[in-house]
Coordinates of C-alpha atoms in Angstrom, one line a residue:
Chain N
X1 CA -16.0 4.7 -22.8
X2 CA -17.6 1.5 -21.6
X3 CA -17.9 -1.7 -23.4
X4 CA -20.9 -3.9 -24.1
X5 CA -23.2 -3.3 -21.2
X6 CA -25.3 -6.3 -21.8
X7 CA -22.6 -8.7 -20.5
X8 CA -22.1 -9.0 -16.8
X9 CA -19.1 -7.0 -15.7
X10 CA -18.2 -9.2 -12.8
X11 CA -18.6 -13.0 -12.7
X12 CA -17.7 -14.7 -9.5
X13 CA -18.1 -18.5 -9.2
X14 CA -17.3 -20.6 -6.2
X15 CA -14.5 -18.5 -4.9
X16 CA -12.7 -20.0 -1.9
X17 CA -9.9 -18.7 0.3
X18 CA -8.5 -20.3 3.4
X19 CA -5.9 -18.6 5.7
X20 CA -3.5 -20.4 7.9
X21 CA -3.2 -18.6 11.2
X22 CA -0.6 -19.4 13.8
X23 CA -2.0 -19.9 17.2
X24 CA -0.2 -19.2 20.4
X25 CA -1.3 -20.2 23.9
X26 CA -1.5 -17.4 26.4
X27 CA 1.2 -16.7 29.0
X28 CA 4.9 -17.2 29.1
X29 CA 4.7 -21.0 28.9
X30 CA 2.6 -20.6 25.8
X31 CA 5.1 -18.3 24.3
X32 CA 7.9 -20.7 24.8
X33 CA 5.9 -23.6 23.5
X34 CA 5.3 -21.6 20.4
X35 CA 9.0 -21.4 19.8
X36 CA 9.2 -25.2 19.5
X37 CA 6.0 -26.2 17.8
X38 CA 3.4 -24.0 16.3
X39 CA -0.2 -24.9 15.9
X40 CA -2.0 -23.6 12.9
X41 CA -5.6 -23.0 12.6
X42 CA -7.3 -22.8 9.2
X43 CA -9.7 -20.0 8.7
X44 CA -12.0 -20.3 5.8
X45 CA -12.6 -16.7 4.8
X46 CA -14.5 -17.6 1.6
X47 CA -16.4 -20.8 1.2
X48 CA -17.7 -20.7 -2.3
X49 CA -18.9 -17.2 -3.1
X50 CA -20.8 -16.8 -6.4
X51 CA -22.6 -13.8 -7.9
X52 CA -22.7 -11.7 -11.1
X53 CA -22.9 -8.0 -11.5
X54 CA -24.0 -5.9 -14.5
X55 CA -22.5 -2.6 -15.6
X56 CA -24.0 0.4 -13.9
X57 CA -25.1 -1.4 -10.7
X58 CA -24.6 0.0 -7.3
X59 CA -24.3 -2.9 -5.0
X60 CA -24.0 -3.1 -1.3
X61 CA -21.8 -5.9 -0.1
X62 CA -22.4 -6.4 3.5
X63 CA -21.9 -8.8 6.4
X64 CA -20.6 -8.8 10.0
X65 CA -17.0 -8.4 10.8
X66 CA -15.0 -11.3 9.6
X67 CA -17.6 -12.4 7.1
X68 CA -15.2 -12.2 4.2
X69 CA -16.2 -8.9 2.7
X70 CA -12.7 -7.4 2.5
X71 CA -11.2 -10.7 1.3
X72 CA -13.7 -10.7 -1.6
X73 CA -12.8 -7.1 -2.5
X74 CA -9.1 -8.0 -2.3
X75 CA -9.5 -11.0 -4.6
X76 CA -11.7 -9.0 -7.0
X77 CA -9.2 -6.2 -7.2
X78 CA -6.3 -8.5 -7.9
X79 CA -4.5 -8.0 -4.6
X80 CA -5.0 -11.5 -3.4
X81 CA -5.0 -14.9 -5.1
X82 CA -7.9 -17.2 -4.2
X83 CA -7.5 -20.9 -3.5
X84 CA -10.1 -22.0 -6.1
X85 CA -13.0 -20.7 -8.1
X86 CA -13.5 -18.6 -11.1
X87 CA -13.5 -14.8 -11.2
X88 CA -13.7 -12.6 -14.2
X89 CA -14.0 -8.8 -14.0
X90 CA -14.3 -6.6 -17.1
X91 CA -13.0 -9.7 -19.0
X92 CA -9.9 -10.1 -16.9
X93 CA -8.9 -12.6 -14.3
X94 CA -7.8 -10.0 -11.7
X95 CA -4.8 -11.8 -10.2
X96 CA -3.5 -13.2 -13.5
X97 CA -3.7 -10.1 -15.6
X98 CA -3.1 -7.7 -12.8
X99 CA -1.3 -4.9 -14.5
X100 CA -3.7 -4.5 -17.4
X101 CA -6.7 -5.0 -15.2
X102 CA -6.0 -2.6 -12.4
X103 CA -5.8 0.4 -14.7
X104 CA -9.5 -0.1 -15.3
X105 CA -10.6 -0.1 -11.7
X106 CA -10.5 2.3 -8.7
X107 CA -10.4 1.2 -5.1
X108 CA -10.7 3.0 -1.8
X109 CA -10.1 1.4 1.5
X110 CA -11.8 3.6 4.0
X111 CA -9.3 2.8 6.8
X112 CA -6.2 3.5 4.7
X113 CA -5.1 6.4 2.5
X114 CA -3.5 6.1 -0.8
X115 CA -2.3 9.7 -0.6
X116 CA 1.3 10.6 0.3
X117 CA 1.3 11.7 3.9
X118 CA 3.9 14.4 3.6
X119 CA 3.0 15.8 0.2
X120 CA 0.3 18.3 -0.8
X121 CA -2.8 16.5 -2.1
X122 CA -2.2 17.7 -5.7
X123 CA 1.2 16.1 -5.8
X124 CA -0.3 12.7 -5.0
X125 CA -2.8 13.3 -7.8
X126 CA 0.1 14.1 -10.2
X127 CA 2.0 11.0 -9.2
X128 CA -1.1 8.9 -9.8
X129 CA -1.6 10.6 -13.1
X130 CA 1.9 9.5 -14.1
X131 CA 1.5 6.0 -12.6
X132 CA -1.7 5.5 -14.6
X133 CA -0.3 7.2 -17.6
X134 CA -3.2 9.6 -17.9
X135 CA -2.7 12.0 -20.8
X136 CA -2.4 15.6 -19.7
X137 CA -5.6 16.9 -21.2
X138 CA -7.7 14.0 -19.8
X139 CA -6.1 14.6 -16.4
X140 CA -7.0 18.3 -16.5
X141 CA -10.7 17.6 -17.3
X142 CA -11.0 14.7 -14.8
X143 CA -9.3 16.7 -12.0
X144 CA -11.4 19.8 -12.4
X145 CA -14.6 17.7 -12.5
X146 CA -13.6 15.8 -9.3
X147 CA -12.5 18.9 -7.6
X148 CA -15.9 20.5 -8.3
X149 CA -18.0 17.5 -7.4
X150 CA -16.1 16.8 -4.1
X151 CA -15.5 20.4 -3.3
X152 CA -11.8 19.9 -2.6
X153 CA -10.4 22.9 -4.4
X154 CA -9.1 24.6 -1.2
X155 CA -7.5 21.4 0.0
X156 CA -5.3 20.7 -3.0
X157 CA -2.2 22.4 -1.7
X158 CA -2.5 21.1 1.9
X159 CA -0.2 18.3 3.0
X160 CA -2.3 15.2 3.6
X161 CA -1.4 14.9 7.2
X162 CA -3.1 18.2 8.0
X163 CA -6.5 17.1 6.5
X164 CA -9.4 16.0 8.6
X165 CA -10.8 12.5 8.1
X166 CA -13.7 13.8 6.1
X167 CA -11.5 16.0 3.9
X168 CA -9.0 13.1 3.4
X169 CA -11.8 10.7 2.4
X170 CA -13.0 13.1 -0.3
X171 CA -9.5 13.5 -1.6
X172 CA -9.0 9.7 -1.5
X173 CA -12.2 9.3 -3.6
X174 CA -10.9 11.8 -6.1
X175 CA -7.5 10.0 -6.2
X176 CA -9.2 6.7 -7.0
X177 CA -11.0 8.2 -10.0
X178 CA -8.2 10.2 -11.7
X179 CA -7.9 7.5 -14.3
X180 CA -11.7 7.3 -15.0
X181 CA -12.2 3.7 -14.0
X182 CA -15.3 1.9 -15.1
X183 CA -15.6 0.0 -11.8
X184 CA -15.1 1.3 -8.3
X185 CA -14.6 -0.7 -5.1
X186 CA -15.3 1.1 -1.9
X187 CA -14.4 -0.6 1.2
X188 CA -16.1 1.2 4.1
X189 CA -15.8 4.6 2.6
X190 CA -17.8 6.3 5.4
X191 CA -16.1 4.7 8.4
X192 CA -15.4 7.2 11.1
X193 CA -16.9 10.2 9.2
X194 CA -19.2 12.8 10.8
X195 CA -22.8 13.2 9.5
X196 CA -22.0 16.0 7.1
X197 CA -19.1 14.2 5.5
X198 CA -21.1 11.0 5.2
X199 CA -23.8 12.9 3.3
X200 CA -21.2 14.5 1.0
X201 CA -19.6 11.1 0.3
X202 CA -22.9 9.4 -0.3
X203 CA -24.1 12.2 -2.6
X204 CA -20.9 11.8 -4.6
X205 CA -21.2 8.1 -5.0
X206 CA -24.8 8.4 -6.1
X207 CA -23.9 11.0 -8.8
X208 CA -20.9 8.9 -10.0
X209 CA -23.1 5.9 -10.5
X210 CA -26.1 7.7 -12.0
X211 CA -24.4 10.3 -14.1
X212 CA -21.1 8.7 -15.1
X213 CA -22.4 5.1 -15.1
X214 CA -19.6 3.8 -12.9
X215 CA -20.3 0.4 -11.4
X216 CA -19.9 0.6 -7.7
X217 CA -19.4 -2.2 -5.1
X218 CA -19.6 -0.8 -1.6
X219 CA -18.9 -2.6 1.7
X220 CA -20.2 -0.8 4.7
X221 CA -21.5 -1.3 8.2
X222 CA -23.6 1.9 7.9
X223 CA -27.2 0.9 7.2
X224 CA -28.0 4.5 6.1
X225 CA -25.4 4.1 3.4
X226 CA -27.3 1.1 2.1
X227 CA -30.7 2.6 2.3
X228 CA -29.5 5.8 0.6
X229 CA -27.4 4.2 -2.1
X230 CA -27.9 0.6 -3.0
X231 CA -30.4 -0.9 -5.3
X232 CA -29.0 -4.3 -4.7
X233 CA -27.6 -6.0 -1.6
X234 CA -25.4 -9.0 -1.4
X235 CA -25.1 -10.2 2.2
X236 CA -22.4 -12.6 3.2
X237 CA -21.7 -14.3 6.5
X238 CA -19.2 -17.0 7.4
X239 CA -17.8 -16.9 3.9
X240 CA -21.0 -17.6 2.1
X241 CA -23.6 -15.6 0.3
X242 CA -26.7 -15.4 2.7
X243 CA -28.9 -13.3 0.4
X244 CA -28.7 -11.5 -2.8
X245 CA -31.4 -9.1 -4.1
X246 CA -33.0 -5.7 -3.6
X247 CA -33.5 -4.3 -0.2
X248 CA -37.2 -5.0 -0.5
X249 CA -36.6 -8.6 -1.5
X250 CA -34.5 -8.9 1.6
X251 CA -37.2 -7.5 3.8
X252 CA -39.7 -10.0 2.3
X253 CA -37.4 -12.9 2.7
X254 CA -36.9 -12.3 6.4
X255 CA -40.2 -10.9 7.4
X256 CA -43.3 -9.3 5.8
X257 CA -43.7 -7.4 9.1
X258 CA -44.6 -3.7 9.1
X259 CA -44.5 -1.2 11.9
X260 CA -47.3 1.1 13.0
X261 CA -46.1 3.9 15.1
X262 CA -48.9 5.5 17.1
X263 CA -48.7 8.7 19.1
X264 CA -51.4 8.8 21.8
X265 CA -53.0 11.9 23.2
X266 CA -51.8 10.8 26.7
X267 CA -49.0 8.6 28.1
X268 CA -49.7 5.2 29.7
X269 CA -52.3 3.8 27.3
X270 CA -52.0 0.1 26.7
X271 CA -53.0 -1.3 23.4
X272 CA -54.5 -4.7 23.1
X273 CA -55.2 -5.9 19.6
X274 CA -55.3 -9.5 18.3
X275 CA -53.5 -8.7 15.1
X276 CA -50.7 -6.5 16.4
X277 CA -48.0 -6.8 19.0
X278 CA -46.5 -4.0 20.9
X279 CA -42.7 -3.9 20.4
X280 CA -41.9 -0.7 22.1
X281 CA -43.7 1.8 24.3
X282 CA -42.1 5.1 24.9
X283 CA -44.3 7.6 26.7
X284 CA -47.2 8.4 24.4
X285 CA -45.4 6.7 21.5
X286 CA -46.2 3.1 20.9
X287 CA -44.7 0.9 18.2
X288 CA -46.8 -2.0 16.9
X289 CA -45.6 -4.8 14.7
X290 CA -48.2 -6.4 12.4
X291 CA -48.4 -8.7 9.4
X292 CA -50.1 -7.0 6.4
X293 CA -51.2 -10.4 5.1
X294 CA -53.2 -11.0 8.3
X295 CA -54.8 -7.6 8.7
X296 CA -54.9 -4.8 6.2
X297 CA -53.2 -1.6 7.3
X298 CA -56.4 0.4 6.8
X299 CA -58.4 -1.9 8.9
X300 CA -55.9 -1.9 11.8
X301 CA -55.7 1.9 11.7
X302 CA -59.4 2.4 11.8
X303 CA -59.8 -0.1 14.6
X304 CA -57.2 1.5 16.7
X305 CA -58.5 5.0 16.0
X306 CA -61.9 4.0 17.2
X307 CA -60.8 2.4 20.4
X308 CA -57.9 4.6 21.6
X309 CA -57.1 8.3 21.9
X310 CA -54.9 8.4 18.8
X311 CA -53.3 11.8 18.0
X312 CA -51.1 10.7 15.1
X313 CA -49.9 7.6 13.4
X314 CA -47.6 6.4 10.6
X315 CA -46.6 3.1 9.0
X316 CA -43.0 2.1 8.2
X317 CA -40.9 -0.8 7.2
X318 CA -38.7 -2.2 9.9
X319 CA -35.3 -0.5 9.6
X320 CA -32.8 -2.5 7.6
X321 CA -30.6 -2.9 10.7
X322 CA -33.2 -5.0 12.4
X323 CA -33.7 -7.1 9.3
X324 CA -30.0 -7.7 9.0
X325 CA -29.6 -8.4 12.6
X326 CA -32.3 -11.0 12.3
X327 CA -30.6 -12.6 9.3
X328 CA -27.1 -12.6 11.0
X329 CA -28.7 -14.0 14.1
X330 CA -30.5 -16.8 12.3
X331 CA -27.2 -17.9 10.8
X332 CA -25.3 -18.3 14.0
Chain T
X1 CA 10.1 0.5 -24.4
X2 CA 8.8 3.9 -25.3
X3 CA 9.5 6.9 -23.1
X4 CA 5.9 6.8 -22.0
X5 CA 6.4 3.4 -20.6
X6 CA 9.0 4.7 -18.1
X7 CA 6.8 7.6 -16.9
X8 CA 5.4 5.9 -13.8
X9 CA 8.9 4.9 -12.5
X10 CA 10.6 8.2 -13.3
X11 CA 7.7 10.0 -11.6
X12 CA 8.0 7.9 -8.5
X13 CA 11.8 8.3 -8.5
X14 CA 11.5 12.0 -8.8
X15 CA 8.9 12.3 -6.1
X16 CA 10.9 10.2 -3.7
X17 CA 14.1 12.1 -4.6
X18 CA 12.4 15.4 -3.9
X19 CA 11.2 14.1 -0.6
X20 CA 14.7 13.0 0.2
X21 CA 16.1 16.4 -0.5
X22 CA 13.7 17.8 2.2
X23 CA 15.8 16.3 4.9
X24 CA 18.4 19.0 4.8
X25 CA 19.2 19.1 8.5
X26 CA 19.6 15.3 8.6
X27 CA 22.0 15.7 5.7
X28 CA 23.9 18.5 7.5
X29 CA 24.1 16.4 10.7
X30 CA 25.2 13.4 8.7
X31 CA 27.9 15.5 7.0
X32 CA 29.3 16.6 10.3
X33 CA 29.3 13.1 11.7
X34 CA 31.0 11.7 8.6
X35 CA 33.6 14.5 8.6
X36 CA 34.4 13.7 12.3
X37 CA 34.6 9.9 11.7
X38 CA 36.7 10.5 8.6
X39 CA 39.2 12.5 10.5
X40 CA 39.4 9.7 13.1
X41 CA 39.8 7.0 10.5
X42 CA 42.6 9.0 8.7
X43 CA 44.3 9.4 12.1
X44 CA 44.1 5.7 12.8
X45 CA 45.6 4.9 9.4
X46 CA 48.3 7.4 9.9
X47 CA 49.2 5.9 13.2
X48 CA 49.2 2.4 11.6
X49 CA 51.5 3.5 8.8
X50 CA 53.9 5.2 11.2
X51 CA 54.1 2.1 13.4
X52 CA 54.5 -0.6 10.7
X53 CA 57.8 -1.6 9.2
X54 CA 56.3 -3.5 6.3
X55 CA 55.4 -2.0 3.0
X56 CA 51.6 -1.8 2.7
X57 CA 49.5 -2.6 -0.3
X58 CA 48.4 1.0 -0.6
X59 CA 50.2 4.2 0.3
X60 CA 49.0 6.4 3.1
X61 CA 47.9 9.1 0.7
X62 CA 45.9 6.7 -1.4
X63 CA 44.3 5.3 1.8
X64 CA 43.4 8.8 2.9
X65 CA 41.7 9.5 -0.4
X66 CA 39.9 6.1 -0.1
X67 CA 38.6 7.0 3.3
X68 CA 37.3 10.4 2.2
X69 CA 35.6 8.9 -0.8
X70 CA 34.0 6.4 1.5
X71 CA 32.8 9.1 3.8
X72 CA 31.2 10.9 0.9
X73 CA 29.6 7.9 -0.7
X74 CA 28.4 6.4 2.6
X75 CA 24.7 6.6 1.8
X76 CA 25.0 4.5 -1.4
X77 CA 25.3 1.3 0.7
X78 CA 22.1 -0.7 1.1
X79 CA 21.5 0.5 4.7
X80 CA 18.0 -0.6 5.3
X81 CA 14.8 -1.9 3.9
X82 CA 12.6 0.8 2.2
X83 CA 11.0 2.5 5.1
X84 CA 8.0 3.6 3.0
X85 CA 7.2 0.0 2.0
X86 CA 7.9 -1.2 5.5
X87 CA 5.3 1.1 7.0
X88 CA 2.9 0.2 4.1
X89 CA 3.3 -3.4 4.9
X90 CA 2.7 -2.8 8.6
X91 CA -0.4 -0.7 8.0
X92 CA -1.7 -2.7 5.1
X93 CA -1.5 0.3 2.7
X94 CA 0.7 -2.0 0.6
X95 CA -2.6 -3.1 -0.9
X96 CA -2.7 0.1 -2.8
X97 CA 0.8 -0.7 -4.3
X98 CA -0.7 -3.8 -5.8
X99 CA -3.5 -1.8 -7.4
X100 CA -1.2 0.3 -9.6
X101 CA -0.9 -0.7 -13.2
X102 CA 2.9 -0.9 -13.0
X103 CA 5.5 -3.5 -12.4
X104 CA 5.9 -3.6 -8.7
X105 CA 9.6 -4.6 -8.8
X106 CA 10.5 -1.5 -10.8
X107 CA 8.2 0.7 -8.7
X108 CA 10.1 -0.4 -5.6
X109 CA 13.4 -0.2 -7.4
X110 CA 12.6 3.5 -8.3
X111 CA 11.9 4.2 -4.6
X112 CA 15.0 2.5 -3.5
X113 CA 17.2 4.2 -6.1
X114 CA 15.8 7.6 -5.1
X115 CA 16.5 6.8 -1.4
X116 CA 20.1 5.9 -2.2
X117 CA 20.9 8.9 -4.4
X118 CA 19.1 11.7 -2.7
X119 CA 21.2 11.6 0.5
X120 CA 24.3 10.8 -1.5
X121 CA 23.9 13.9 -3.6
X122 CA 23.2 16.0 -0.5
X123 CA 26.3 14.8 1.3
X124 CA 28.8 13.9 -1.3
X125 CA 29.2 17.3 -2.9
X126 CA 30.0 19.3 0.3
X127 CA 32.0 16.4 1.7
X128 CA 34.2 16.0 -1.4
X129 CA 34.7 19.8 -1.5
X130 CA 35.8 20.1 2.1
X131 CA 38.0 17.0 1.9
X132 CA 39.7 18.1 -1.4
X133 CA 40.4 21.6 0.0
X134 CA 41.4 20.8 3.6
X135 CA 41.8 17.1 4.1
X136 CA 44.2 15.6 1.5
X137 CA 41.6 14.1 -0.9
X138 CA 43.5 13.6 -4.2
X139 CA 41.9 14.1 -7.6
X140 CA 41.4 10.9 -9.7
X141 CA 44.7 9.4 -11.0
X142 CA 43.9 10.4 -14.6
X143 CA 40.8 11.9 -16.2
X144 CA 40.0 8.4 -17.6
X145 CA 40.1 7.1 -14.1
X146 CA 37.7 9.8 -13.1
X147 CA 35.2 8.7 -15.8
X148 CA 35.7 5.0 -14.8
X149 CA 35.0 6.0 -11.2
X150 CA 31.8 7.9 -12.2
X151 CA 30.5 4.9 -14.3
X152 CA 31.3 2.5 -11.6
X153 CA 29.7 4.7 -9.0
X154 CA 26.4 4.8 -11.0
X155 CA 26.5 1.0 -11.3
X156 CA 27.2 0.8 -7.6
X157 CA 24.1 2.9 -6.9
X158 CA 22.0 0.6 -9.1
X159 CA 23.5 -2.5 -7.4
X160 CA 22.9 -1.0 -3.9
X161 CA 19.3 -0.3 -4.9
X162 CA 18.9 -3.9 -6.3
X163 CA 20.2 -5.3 -3.0
X164 CA 17.9 -3.0 -0.9
X165 CA 14.9 -4.0 -3.0
X166 CA 15.7 -7.6 -2.2
X167 CA 15.8 -6.7 1.5
X168 CA 12.4 -4.9 1.1
X169 CA 11.0 -8.0 -0.6
X170 CA 12.0 -10.1 2.4
X171 CA 9.4 -8.1 4.3
X172 CA 6.7 -10.2 2.5
X173 CA 7.9 -13.0 4.7
X174 CA 9.2 -11.4 7.8
X175 CA 6.9 -8.3 8.0
X176 CA 9.2 -6.3 10.3
X177 CA 12.5 -6.4 8.5
X178 CA 14.5 -5.4 11.6
X179 CA 16.7 -8.5 11.3
X180 CA 17.7 -8.0 7.7
X181 CA 18.2 -4.3 8.3
X182 CA 20.8 -5.0 10.9
X183 CA 22.5 -8.0 9.4
X184 CA 22.9 -7.2 5.8
X185 CA 24.3 -3.6 6.2
X186 CA 26.9 -5.0 8.7
X187 CA 28.1 -7.5 6.2
X188 CA 28.0 -5.0 3.3
X189 CA 29.9 -2.5 5.4
X190 CA 32.8 -4.8 6.0
X191 CA 32.9 -6.7 2.8
X192 CA 32.5 -3.7 0.5
X193 CA 35.7 -2.1 1.9
X194 CA 33.8 0.8 3.6
X195 CA 35.3 -0.3 6.9
X196 CA 38.9 -1.0 5.9
X197 CA 40.1 -1.0 2.2
X198 CA 39.9 -4.6 1.0
X199 CA 43.6 -4.8 0.1
X200 CA 44.4 -4.9 3.9
X201 CA 42.5 -8.1 4.3
X202 CA 44.5 -11.4 4.3
X203 CA 45.8 -12.6 1.0
X204 CA 43.8 -15.8 1.1
X205 CA 40.5 -13.9 1.4
X206 CA 41.2 -11.7 -1.7
X207 CA 39.7 -14.0 -4.3
X208 CA 36.6 -14.5 -2.2
X209 CA 36.2 -10.7 -1.6
X210 CA 36.8 -10.1 -5.2
X211 CA 34.1 -12.6 -6.3
X212 CA 31.4 -11.2 -3.9
X213 CA 29.1 -8.4 -5.0
X214 CA 29.8 -6.1 -2.1
X215 CA 33.2 -4.9 -3.4
X216 CA 31.5 -3.5 -6.4
X217 CA 29.7 -1.0 -4.1
X218 CA 32.8 0.7 -2.7
X219 CA 36.2 -0.9 -3.3
X220 CA 35.9 -1.1 -7.1
X221 CA 34.9 2.5 -7.8
X222 CA 37.5 3.8 -5.3
X223 CA 40.3 1.8 -6.7
X224 CA 39.4 2.8 -10.2
X225 CA 39.5 6.4 -8.9
X226 CA 43.0 5.8 -7.6
X227 CA 44.1 4.2 -10.8
X228 CA 44.8 0.8 -9.4
X229 CA 43.4 -1.1 -12.4
X230 CA 44.9 -1.0 -15.9
X231 CA 42.5 0.2 -18.6
X232 CA 42.3 -3.2 -20.4
X233 CA 40.9 -4.7 -17.1
X234 CA 38.0 -2.2 -17.0
X235 CA 35.5 -4.0 -19.3
X236 CA 35.8 -7.2 -17.2
X237 CA 35.3 -5.2 -13.9
X238 CA 32.3 -3.3 -15.2
X239 CA 31.0 -6.6 -16.6
X240 CA 31.2 -8.2 -13.2
X241 CA 29.4 -5.3 -11.6
X242 CA 26.7 -5.5 -14.3
X243 CA 26.4 -9.3 -13.9
X244 CA 25.7 -8.8 -10.2
X245 CA 23.1 -6.2 -10.9
X246 CA 21.4 -8.6 -13.3
X247 CA 21.6 -11.4 -10.8
X248 CA 20.1 -9.4 -8.0
X249 CA 17.3 -8.0 -10.2
X250 CA 16.4 -11.4 -11.4
X251 CA 16.4 -12.9 -7.9
X252 CA 14.4 -10.0 -6.6
X253 CA 11.8 -10.4 -9.4
X254 CA 11.6 -14.1 -8.8
X255 CA 11.1 -13.7 -5.0
X256 CA 8.6 -10.9 -5.4
X257 CA 6.5 -13.1 -7.7
X258 CA 6.5 -15.8 -5.1
X259 CA 5.9 -13.4 -2.2
X260 CA 3.0 -11.8 -3.9
X261 CA 1.2 -15.2 -4.0
X262 CA 1.3 -15.5 -0.3
X263 CA 0.5 -11.9 0.4
X264 CA -2.3 -11.5 2.9
X265 CA -3.5 -8.1 3.7
X266 CA -5.3 -8.5 7.0
X267 CA -8.1 -6.6 8.6
X268 CA -10.9 -4.5 7.4

């Protein structure tokens, strides 16, 4: 089903895209002025993005709003034509060989549905089956698999407009996979979902990647998505790649800091230690930040346990949010 | 092309057609409106024929038939941009259209064709029945004329679809499409003969009206029905209709290719 897995599936080199945006001054005078002469502002959405991706990877593509995430996805999926740069996906140049290329990929835009609003879900599936020219037997297998995995059997005959957001997202995921693509782009697939639906969607994405070997590129603002799913993280900001590596690499690059969370036997204890700084104090719970290169975790723990009334303690890595916030902040 | 190659387009056409057939109350209301307007138009023409002393280019009975055909085939005219595509462009869902492994022109054409024929089928059959039984709609001049009318009507549906796809493609520049949805139908309505049969227009305008594509939508099929063209002329007339179809399809494909390059799907 998949071709040579030793070659990179996606090669992106120096991709650039600039948008021209008409500007209008505020107020009535501004509106009239805009009738006569328009000022345009150039927005560089992509300023030379480069990365490669191998088959079977599950990559988080993250960045703040306006960083160029969606633009990249739109270029990679053949919707948008970049200004310059090279891009090869599954051996195709997406915007040049669009028709042949798009039958091999699946795309879900979390904020938009590809299902027909007025039709029962299953009719959208059948329309997609015909549009992708999926043979009847293959459609039957792939549909029953997706229905099982996503638990959407009871929803198939419901018109799409009557589905909840979580139900709709599960159906949208199924719709994007009816033609068994080798590569799946997910643009904010968990946006607006409740906790249960998020878990269901995450679980499905993980299975798809592990069991079916589908390569997944995921954009998201949800850090839990990233920690739960991604073995690799490409972070962009201002149209450039800021970092590319595993979640641990990213942690190391930004900070080697660890957190020690201590529960005291009573509230109001103040900790004073030369190797640790208090970052948060909430009743009996105190959070300390320390650098494991300066003081070993064991040493710090025994020192604190000897000096203070410690009831419980545990060590953790700073949450990915704070790492990313630091990296974003450093860029501005 | 194998039959499999057409599957996506036929499937889109059939889905859109079935959706169009859902709007039964709209079709019924449309039928009533068009019957009402038809009666008024026939009354106006009757008054006109009674008051004029000149011999007119068409007899009153021909004109009456022409009016009823027009009321029945009303929905074939390119009335608006494709509302599906319009809302997709507004919401950005149009991105999904670009992700389908099909030719976007023919995909949009299939939608447009279904949007033309679904309401026409719903309205034309009852309208023609009522008009034939009660309101002086004549049968075709000869059975051959009936066949020529049918062929020309099918070509008119294709031409109307090609024009409305072109209107839809203009959305890639204008986004809203409200302008073209008001302007073009107004022009098509008058120049096709839907308003007043084209023979009533001044003599000097006849060659121009004849050369334009709009007459192929209404005036040509109706006059074929009435037997106004001799059989040897038919190939030329069909040829002209076909030539306009090809021209609009080529223009549409060309503009779509350009429009796609500048497509920007904004937002997250």
